[in-house]
PDB file of C-alpha atoms in Angstrom:
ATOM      1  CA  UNK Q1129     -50.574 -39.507 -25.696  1.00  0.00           C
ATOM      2  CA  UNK Q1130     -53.856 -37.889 -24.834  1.00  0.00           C
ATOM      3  CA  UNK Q1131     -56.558 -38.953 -28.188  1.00  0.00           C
ATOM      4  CA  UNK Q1132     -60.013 -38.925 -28.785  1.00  0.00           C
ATOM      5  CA  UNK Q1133     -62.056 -42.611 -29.919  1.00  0.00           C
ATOM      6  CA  UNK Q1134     -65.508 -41.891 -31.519  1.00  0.00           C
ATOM      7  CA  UNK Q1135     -68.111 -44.590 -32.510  1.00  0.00           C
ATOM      8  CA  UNK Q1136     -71.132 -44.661 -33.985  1.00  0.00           C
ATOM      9  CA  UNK Q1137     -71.601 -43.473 -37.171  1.00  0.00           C
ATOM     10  CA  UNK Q1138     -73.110 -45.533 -39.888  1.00  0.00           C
ATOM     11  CA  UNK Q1139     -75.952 -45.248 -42.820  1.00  0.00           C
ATOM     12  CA  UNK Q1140     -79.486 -44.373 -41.773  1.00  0.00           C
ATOM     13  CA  UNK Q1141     -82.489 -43.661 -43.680  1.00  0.00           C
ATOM     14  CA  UNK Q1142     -84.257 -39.752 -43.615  1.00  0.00           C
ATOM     15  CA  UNK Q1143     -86.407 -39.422 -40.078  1.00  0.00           C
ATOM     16  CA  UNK Q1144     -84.179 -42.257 -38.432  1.00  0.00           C
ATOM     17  CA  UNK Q1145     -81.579 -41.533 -35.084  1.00  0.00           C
ATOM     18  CA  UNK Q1146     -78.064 -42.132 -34.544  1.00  0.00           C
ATOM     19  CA  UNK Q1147     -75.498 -41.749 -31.627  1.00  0.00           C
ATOM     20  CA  UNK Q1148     -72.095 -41.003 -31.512  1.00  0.00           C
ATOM     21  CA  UNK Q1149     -69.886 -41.315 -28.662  1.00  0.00           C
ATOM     22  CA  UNK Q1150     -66.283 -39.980 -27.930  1.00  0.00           C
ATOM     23  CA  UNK Q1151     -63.906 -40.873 -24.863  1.00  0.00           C
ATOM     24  CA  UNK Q1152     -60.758 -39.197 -23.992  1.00  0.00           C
ATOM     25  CA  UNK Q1153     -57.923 -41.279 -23.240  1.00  0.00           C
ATOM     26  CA  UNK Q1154     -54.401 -40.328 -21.815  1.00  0.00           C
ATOM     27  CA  UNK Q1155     -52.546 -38.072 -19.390  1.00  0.00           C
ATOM     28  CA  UNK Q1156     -54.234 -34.558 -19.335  1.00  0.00           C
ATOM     29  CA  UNK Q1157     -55.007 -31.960 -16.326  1.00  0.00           C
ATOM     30  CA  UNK Q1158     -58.456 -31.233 -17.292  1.00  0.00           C
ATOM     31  CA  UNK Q1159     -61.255 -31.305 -19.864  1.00  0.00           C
ATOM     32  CA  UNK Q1160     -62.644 -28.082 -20.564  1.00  0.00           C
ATOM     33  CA  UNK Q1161     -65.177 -27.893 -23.617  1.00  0.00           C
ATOM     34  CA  UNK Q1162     -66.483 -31.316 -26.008  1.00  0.00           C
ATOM     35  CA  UNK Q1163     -67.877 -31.209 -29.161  1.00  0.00           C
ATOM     36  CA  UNK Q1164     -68.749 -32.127 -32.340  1.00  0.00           C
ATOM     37  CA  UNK Q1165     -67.722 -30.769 -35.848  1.00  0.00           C
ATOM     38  CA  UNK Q1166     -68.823 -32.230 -38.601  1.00  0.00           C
ATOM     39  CA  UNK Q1167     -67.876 -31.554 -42.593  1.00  0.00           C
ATOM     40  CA  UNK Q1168     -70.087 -32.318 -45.070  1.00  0.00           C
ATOM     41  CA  UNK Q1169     -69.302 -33.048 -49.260  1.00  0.00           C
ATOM     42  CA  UNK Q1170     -67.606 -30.027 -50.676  1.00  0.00           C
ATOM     43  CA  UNK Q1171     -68.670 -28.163 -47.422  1.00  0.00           C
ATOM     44  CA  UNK Q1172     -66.454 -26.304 -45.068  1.00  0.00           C
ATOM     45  CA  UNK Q1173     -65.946 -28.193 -41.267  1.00  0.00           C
ATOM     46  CA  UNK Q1174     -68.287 -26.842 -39.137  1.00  0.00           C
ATOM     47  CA  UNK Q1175     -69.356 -27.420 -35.278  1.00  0.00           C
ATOM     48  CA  UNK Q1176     -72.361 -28.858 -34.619  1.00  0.00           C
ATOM     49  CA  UNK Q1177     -72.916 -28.928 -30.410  1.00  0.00           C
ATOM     50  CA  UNK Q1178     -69.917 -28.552 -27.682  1.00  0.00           C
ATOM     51  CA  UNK Q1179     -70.711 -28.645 -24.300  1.00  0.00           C
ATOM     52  CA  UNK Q1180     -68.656 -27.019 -21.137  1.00  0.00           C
ATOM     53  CA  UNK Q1181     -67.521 -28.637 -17.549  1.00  0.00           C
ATOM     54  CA  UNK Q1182     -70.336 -27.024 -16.554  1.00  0.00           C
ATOM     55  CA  UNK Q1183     -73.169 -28.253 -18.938  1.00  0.00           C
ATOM     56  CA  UNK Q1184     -73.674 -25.160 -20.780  1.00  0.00           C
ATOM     57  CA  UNK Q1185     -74.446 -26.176 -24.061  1.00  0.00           C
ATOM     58  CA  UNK Q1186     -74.320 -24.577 -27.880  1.00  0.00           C
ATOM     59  CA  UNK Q1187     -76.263 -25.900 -30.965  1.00  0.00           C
ATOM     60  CA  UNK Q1188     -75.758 -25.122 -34.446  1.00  0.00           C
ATOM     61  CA  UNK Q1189     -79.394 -23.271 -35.747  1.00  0.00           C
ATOM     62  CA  UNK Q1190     -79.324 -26.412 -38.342  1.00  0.00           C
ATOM     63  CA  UNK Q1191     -79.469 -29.156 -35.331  1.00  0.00           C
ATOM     64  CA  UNK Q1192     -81.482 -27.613 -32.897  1.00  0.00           C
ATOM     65  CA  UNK Q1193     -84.598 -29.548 -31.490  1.00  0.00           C
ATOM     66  CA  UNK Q1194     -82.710 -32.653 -33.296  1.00  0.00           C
ATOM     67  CA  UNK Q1195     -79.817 -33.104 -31.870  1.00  0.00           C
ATOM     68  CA  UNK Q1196     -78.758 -33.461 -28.105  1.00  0.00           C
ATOM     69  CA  UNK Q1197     -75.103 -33.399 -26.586  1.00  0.00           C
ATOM     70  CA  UNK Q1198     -74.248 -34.986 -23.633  1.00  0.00           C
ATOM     71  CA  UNK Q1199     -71.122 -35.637 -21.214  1.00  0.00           C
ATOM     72  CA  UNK Q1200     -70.377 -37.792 -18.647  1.00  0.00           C
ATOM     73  CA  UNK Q1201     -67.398 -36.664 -17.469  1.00  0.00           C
ATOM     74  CA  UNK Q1202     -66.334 -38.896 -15.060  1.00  0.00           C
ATOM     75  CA  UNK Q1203     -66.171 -41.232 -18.044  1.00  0.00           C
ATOM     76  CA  UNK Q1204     -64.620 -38.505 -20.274  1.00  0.00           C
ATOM     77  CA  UNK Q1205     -66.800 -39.290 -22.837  1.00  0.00           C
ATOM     78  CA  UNK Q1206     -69.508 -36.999 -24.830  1.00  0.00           C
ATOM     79  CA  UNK Q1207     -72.081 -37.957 -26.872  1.00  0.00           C
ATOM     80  CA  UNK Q1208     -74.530 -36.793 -29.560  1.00  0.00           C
ATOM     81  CA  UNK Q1209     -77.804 -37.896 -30.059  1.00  0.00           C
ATOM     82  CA  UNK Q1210     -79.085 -37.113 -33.384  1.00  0.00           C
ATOM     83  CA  UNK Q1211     -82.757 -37.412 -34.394  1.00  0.00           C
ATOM     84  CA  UNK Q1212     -84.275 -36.826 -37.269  1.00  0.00           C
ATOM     85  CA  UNK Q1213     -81.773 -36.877 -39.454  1.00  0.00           C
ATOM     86  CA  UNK Q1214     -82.182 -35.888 -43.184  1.00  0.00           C
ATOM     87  CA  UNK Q1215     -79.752 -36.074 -46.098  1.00  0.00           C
ATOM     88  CA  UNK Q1216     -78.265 -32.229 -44.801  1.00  0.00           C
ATOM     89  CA  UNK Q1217     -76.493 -34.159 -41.633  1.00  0.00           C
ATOM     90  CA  UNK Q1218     -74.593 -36.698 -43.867  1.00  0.00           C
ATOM     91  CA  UNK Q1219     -70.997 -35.891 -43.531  1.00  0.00           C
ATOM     92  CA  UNK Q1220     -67.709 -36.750 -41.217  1.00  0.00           C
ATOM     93  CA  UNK Q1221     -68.351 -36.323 -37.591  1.00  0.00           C
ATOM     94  CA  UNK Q1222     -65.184 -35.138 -35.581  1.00  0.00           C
ATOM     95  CA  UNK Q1223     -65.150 -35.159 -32.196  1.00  0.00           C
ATOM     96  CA  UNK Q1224     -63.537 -31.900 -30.059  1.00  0.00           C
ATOM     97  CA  UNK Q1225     -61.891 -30.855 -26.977  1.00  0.00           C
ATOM     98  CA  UNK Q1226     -60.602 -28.318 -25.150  1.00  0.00           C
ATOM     99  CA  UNK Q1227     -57.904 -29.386 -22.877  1.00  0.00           C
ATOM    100  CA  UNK Q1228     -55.697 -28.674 -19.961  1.00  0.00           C
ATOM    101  CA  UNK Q1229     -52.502 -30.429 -19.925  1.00  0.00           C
ATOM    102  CA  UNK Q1230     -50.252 -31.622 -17.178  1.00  0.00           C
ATOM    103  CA  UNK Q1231     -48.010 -28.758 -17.635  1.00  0.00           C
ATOM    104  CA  UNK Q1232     -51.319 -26.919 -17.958  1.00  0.00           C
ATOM    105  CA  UNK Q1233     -51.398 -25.883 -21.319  1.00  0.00           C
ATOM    106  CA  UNK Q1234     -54.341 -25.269 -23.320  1.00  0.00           C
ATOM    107  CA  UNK Q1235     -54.638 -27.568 -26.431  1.00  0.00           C
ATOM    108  CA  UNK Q1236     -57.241 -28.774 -28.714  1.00  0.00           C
ATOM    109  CA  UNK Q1237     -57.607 -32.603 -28.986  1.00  0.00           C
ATOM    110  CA  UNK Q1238     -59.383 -33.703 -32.256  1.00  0.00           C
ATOM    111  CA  UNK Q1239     -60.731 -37.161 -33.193  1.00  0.00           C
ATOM    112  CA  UNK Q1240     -59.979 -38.922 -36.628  1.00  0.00           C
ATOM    113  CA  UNK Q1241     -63.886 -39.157 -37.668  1.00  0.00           C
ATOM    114  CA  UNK Q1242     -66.666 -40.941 -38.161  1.00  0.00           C
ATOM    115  CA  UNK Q1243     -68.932 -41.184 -41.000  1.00  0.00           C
ATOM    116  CA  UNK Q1244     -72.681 -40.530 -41.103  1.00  0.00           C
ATOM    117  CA  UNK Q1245     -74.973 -40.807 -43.954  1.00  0.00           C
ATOM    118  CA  UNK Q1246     -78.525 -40.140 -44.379  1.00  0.00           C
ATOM    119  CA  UNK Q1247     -80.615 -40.924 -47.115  1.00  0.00           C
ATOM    120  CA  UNK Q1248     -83.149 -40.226 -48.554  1.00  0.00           C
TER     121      UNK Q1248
END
């Protein structure tokens, strides 16, 4: 069963940094694009950074200059480190992928959240 484990989230005060993390576990052909969504209260799920095989990387306008994604992939693992956060970032954090399976399939892998909250 391929699945996704994230860590990291937690309360922080306005102007403070937190990272998440995310490993994929399980039998799978390939990795092709991680991210993170996240969904704030009463707010619509939205994506926040993904980042290809190849290290090409896409920011929401919100997060840029804040925020940095990361992979390792020989780890299959991505991260997000987020800097100065402010009340606007609190919300669920899901993690994302974009995967290949054995019988190379594409299918999207998503992670059961993690919380963040900022405040103020």
């Amino acid at each position: 069963q391929v699945q996704l484990a994230e860590s990291g989230g937690g309360l922080v005060q306005a102007g403070g940094s937190l990272r998440l993390s995310c490993a994929l576990s399980g039998s799978f052909f390939s990795i092709n694009t991680m991210g993170w969504y996240r969904q704030g209260p009463g707010k619509q799920r939205e994506l926040v950074a993904a980042v290809t095989v190849g290290g090409s990387t896409n920011y929401a306008d919100s997060v840029k200059g804040r925020f940095t994604i990361s992979r390792d992939n020989a780890k299959n693992t991505v991260y997000l480190q987020m800097n100065s956060l402010n009340p606007e970032d609190t919300g669920v954090y899901y993690c994302h992928a974009l995967i290949s399976t054995v019988a190379l399939w594409t299918r999207e892998v998503w992670g059961q959240g993690t919380l963040v909250t900022v405040s103020s």
